[in-house]
Amino acid sequence: MRHTLAVTVENNPGVLTRVAGLFSRRGFNIDSLAVGRTENPRVSRMTIIVEGDDMVVEQVAKQLHKLIDVIKISDITRNAYVDRELVMIKVHAEPSARAEIMQLVDIFRARIVDVGPKTLTIEVTGDEGKIDAIELSLRPFGIKELVRTGKIAMLRGVKNSAKNNSQKEEDVK
Amino acid sequence: MGGVKLSGAEILLKSLQAEGVDTIFGYPGGQALPIYDALYDSDIRHILTRHEQGAAHAADGYARATGRPGVCLATSGPGATNLVTGIANAYMDSVPMVAITGQVSRALLGRDSFQEADITGITLPITKHSYLVEDPSELGRIVKEAFHLATTGRPGPVLIDMPKDVSSEVINYEIPGEMQLPGYSSVKDGDLGLVLEAARAIAASMRPVIYAGGGVVISGAHKELLALAELLMAPVCNTLLGMGGFPGNHPLSLGMLGMHGTKYANYAVCECDLLIAIGARFDDRVTGKLETFAPEAKIIHIDIDPAEIGKNVRVDIPIVGDVKRVLCQLLEVLQPGLREAWRDRIQAWKKEYPLSYCDNGRLKPQSIIREIYNITEGAARVTTEVGQHQMWTAQYYSFTKPRSFITSGGLGTMGFGLPAAIGVQVGCPDEVVFDIAGDGSIQMNIQELCTAVNYELPVNVAILDNGVLGMVRQWQELFYNRRYSQTELSNPDFVKLAEAYGAEGIRVTKPVEVAPALEQAIRSSKPVMIDFVVDREENVMPMVPPGGSIGKMLG
């Protein structure tokens, strides 16, 4: 099963290497990892999607917790949360096909961010299902290039997955 | 405040002294020059080894013997990479160590400069944490944090990488501020609910076994362990690193368990209905085939490191906390128990399957270890290298005190014993120190004999010399059709070699010569190397074949 981990880390040099290195040497698989600063410039937040049964993910979380730069880990998989991913797709677009592509872009509430002589570049955000669907729809036109940010996620409502200035808390037992 | 101008190197040494450091093991070089220059005027004692690996192992041995963090120092590039094995060794065995490396100046970083190595990157998976110091004003805080991290929670090595211009830059020294470790906390007491649950499970158990590891020694919980075992009348088996955490000559002691454990320890684990794992991590050398390890038992696991719980085996009652404090919590709520049927069964196993070897009049390694035990009255500090001699030491020297057996467990580093013995002797100057070695292992760091001679450290090296890489040969004999590929050694004359270094050398070829040689070595104020020419065919028995069940032992 796929788990979504919200991980807050100290914004120190090398922190990404520490996290990524831990995954590779312990043989855990990262599906995606997105990282960026939070509202506190000294703290970054990672959203890590990891594949594995509960035992494996528990071990991942415990090992991550041992990294000194890691402040907090929450496995939010079983909570209500919103997640988003941003994808840019450069699709082959002959003049004759443009109308159809733009129609698809509208349907998916995506946006065209660049127009070339023979291409359109489309930006789309959404959850995994939506992104897979638009990719599938555009494929017949010829996808030249595709890049995705990796998923970011946040708990719904008043609950916080991470306080960005707090002491380490034990969320994952 | 302020007013005092100090270089980065001076701040480093001042901060080390503030942590109580009085001894450093190291080896100088270009990028470490400012630190060595500051050491010239310092009260800190520097032990110059002959190889950086020796410095790391010496710091390790010092830390394990004294319980205080060991400090090693090397230059950049090859100096730093030579520390790597020593750091990995300390990491695997949870030894508090601070490793300091010189580094090229900040402007030269990342340009493949002369003697540049990305040592923080290289040691990422083998350190508890590491620092590349980018600003000398942060040094005070970094050193404070490094020692805090190395010594608290589950101890481990921490690396501080010091660019040369950080060491030489002179700044206004200010007293370091608070540590900034928002992501670090070390749990101390166990969860009370789980402690009570453990107590209920213990009360309900008819056949409990205590499985005690290095965590007992590290947290200083040997008295509590003894109290627990005696209260419950529960037998205790030790891991390799746990030896000495429970007196080996106690009637409840089962000795070591696992691959080269005693049969009675392994049988007890196989038949127990409750396994109390204390400061141990269910290593594959202990468990053998996981499906048949303590198959009938409920498992209580007490450990400071939450990541160890459930890593290899499913645990019924996990208690995260400092071993000593959790044992104190448990002792408060437990009732004494008398489990006579279980005790009798174990006594019967002990009688039927004792450790044994064929005493055929030839010089036997096991008898030499017994003799060392007898002559030192079990009070020596013993280090080992890695291989057959190490297992025989664990089996035949009944360690009775914590921190008396210092051996490379997790990493299994040949060449550990001699430099570790030097560190032990520096930390415990008035005690008898033995490195029990093999003829293969000793040659991996034999240059450190020179260090022992230079600093007049009277370590005793007992080489159990069978002319082969014995443990590898044993596996070749048992599992590779006696195809002895690359395990025959042609060795130097160890006696002459010892003398060349300025140490004493003794050769022993007959059983009657053993005791006099040992007595001579202990009396001598010099380092002594004894070459015991032992029976080549001797194997370490009993043995669980790799991947096998611990209840089914050879020998």
PDB file of C-alpha atoms in Angstrom, chain A residues 10 12-14 17-18 21 25-26 42 55 58-59 62-63 65-72 165-170, chain B residues 91 120 124-131 134 149 154 180-185 187 305-311 313-314:
ATOM      1  CA  GLU A  10      15.519  21.479   9.798  1.00  0.00           C
ATOM      2  CA  ASN A  12      20.246  22.403   7.120  1.00  0.00           C
ATOM      3  CA  PRO A  13      22.634  21.661   4.256  1.00  0.00           C
ATOM      4  CA  GLY A  14      22.611  18.008   3.400  1.00  0.00           C
ATOM      5  CA  THR A  17      20.882  13.730   1.121  1.00  0.00           C
ATOM      6  CA  ARG A  18      20.382  12.303   4.584  1.00  0.00           C
ATOM      7  CA  GLY A  21      20.373   8.186   1.470  1.00  0.00           C
ATOM      8  CA  ARG A  25      20.501   2.084   1.975  1.00  0.00           C
ATOM      9  CA  ARG A  26      17.636   0.522   3.865  1.00  0.00           C
ATOM     10  CA  ARG A  42      14.453  27.360   9.137  1.00  0.00           C
ATOM     11  CA  MET A  55       5.626  -2.906   8.964  1.00  0.00           C
ATOM     12  CA  GLU A  58       6.639   1.933  10.362  1.00  0.00           C
ATOM     13  CA  GLN A  59      10.337   1.078  10.039  1.00  0.00           C
ATOM     14  CA  LYS A  62      11.327   5.168  12.827  1.00  0.00           C
ATOM     15  CA  GLN A  63      14.540   5.328  10.864  1.00  0.00           C
ATOM     16  CA  HIS A  65      12.986   9.835  13.156  1.00  0.00           C
ATOM     17  CA  LYS A  66      16.568   8.915  14.065  1.00  0.00           C
ATOM     18  CA  LEU A  67      17.934  11.549  11.713  1.00  0.00           C
ATOM     19  CA  ILE A  68      18.797  14.496  13.906  1.00  0.00           C
ATOM     20  CA  ASP A  69      17.585  17.011  11.310  1.00  0.00           C
ATOM     21  CA  VAL A  70      14.136  15.444  11.143  1.00  0.00           C
ATOM     22  CA  ILE A  71      11.741  17.252  13.467  1.00  0.00           C
ATOM     23  CA  LYS A  72       8.495  15.394  12.953  1.00  0.00           C
ATOM     24  CA  ASN A 165       8.536  25.436  15.112  1.00  0.00           C
ATOM     25  CA  SER A 166       7.620  22.835  17.669  1.00  0.00           C
ATOM     26  CA  GLN A 167       9.649  20.256  19.509  1.00  0.00           C
ATOM     27  CA  LYS A 168       9.816  16.757  18.131  1.00  0.00           C
ATOM     28  CA  GLU A 169       6.611  14.846  18.701  1.00  0.00           C
ATOM     29  CA  GLU A 170       6.000  11.175  18.504  1.00  0.00           C
TER      30      GLU A 170
ATOM     31  CA  TYR B  91      28.302   3.045  14.800  1.00  0.00           C
ATOM     32  CA  THR B 120      30.513  14.054   5.763  1.00  0.00           C
ATOM     33  CA  LEU B 124      26.492   9.706   6.258  1.00  0.00           C
ATOM     34  CA  PRO B 125      25.214   6.154   6.824  1.00  0.00           C
ATOM     35  CA  ILE B 126      27.732   5.378   9.599  1.00  0.00           C
ATOM     36  CA  THR B 127      27.426   8.389  11.865  1.00  0.00           C
ATOM     37  CA  LYS B 128      24.678   9.386  14.238  1.00  0.00           C
ATOM     38  CA  HIS B 129      25.136  12.908  12.920  1.00  0.00           C
ATOM     39  CA  SER B 130      27.796  15.024  11.246  1.00  0.00           C
ATOM     40  CA  TYR B 131      28.794  18.644  10.875  1.00  0.00           C
ATOM     41  CA  GLU B 134      31.241  26.698   7.927  1.00  0.00           C
ATOM     42  CA  LEU B 149      24.365  13.441  20.514  1.00  0.00           C
ATOM     43  CA  ARG B 154      21.549   5.291  21.723  1.00  0.00           C
ATOM     44  CA  GLN B 180      19.659  23.714  18.576  1.00  0.00           C
ATOM     45  CA  LEU B 181      18.309  20.208  18.291  1.00  0.00           C
ATOM     46  CA  PRO B 182      14.552  20.515  17.908  1.00  0.00           C
ATOM     47  CA  GLY B 183      14.449  17.133  16.167  1.00  0.00           C
ATOM     48  CA  TYR B 184      16.269  15.237  18.905  1.00  0.00           C
ATOM     49  CA  SER B 185      14.955  13.800  22.094  1.00  0.00           C
ATOM     50  CA  VAL B 187      13.180   8.833  25.735  1.00  0.00           C
ATOM     51  CA  ASP B 305      16.029   2.952  20.066  1.00  0.00           C
ATOM     52  CA  PRO B 306      12.427   2.721  18.841  1.00  0.00           C
ATOM     53  CA  ALA B 307      13.677   1.713  15.392  1.00  0.00           C
ATOM     54  CA  GLU B 308      15.063  -1.540  16.814  1.00  0.00           C
ATOM     55  CA  ILE B 309      11.634  -2.609  17.978  1.00  0.00           C
ATOM     56  CA  GLY B 310       9.878  -4.707  15.383  1.00  0.00           C
ATOM     57  CA  LYS B 311      12.812  -4.413  12.956  1.00  0.00           C
ATOM     58  CA  VAL B 313      11.001  -9.875  14.894  1.00  0.00           C
ATOM     59  CA  ARG B 314       7.426  -9.153  15.912  1.00  0.00           C
TER      60      ARG B 314
END
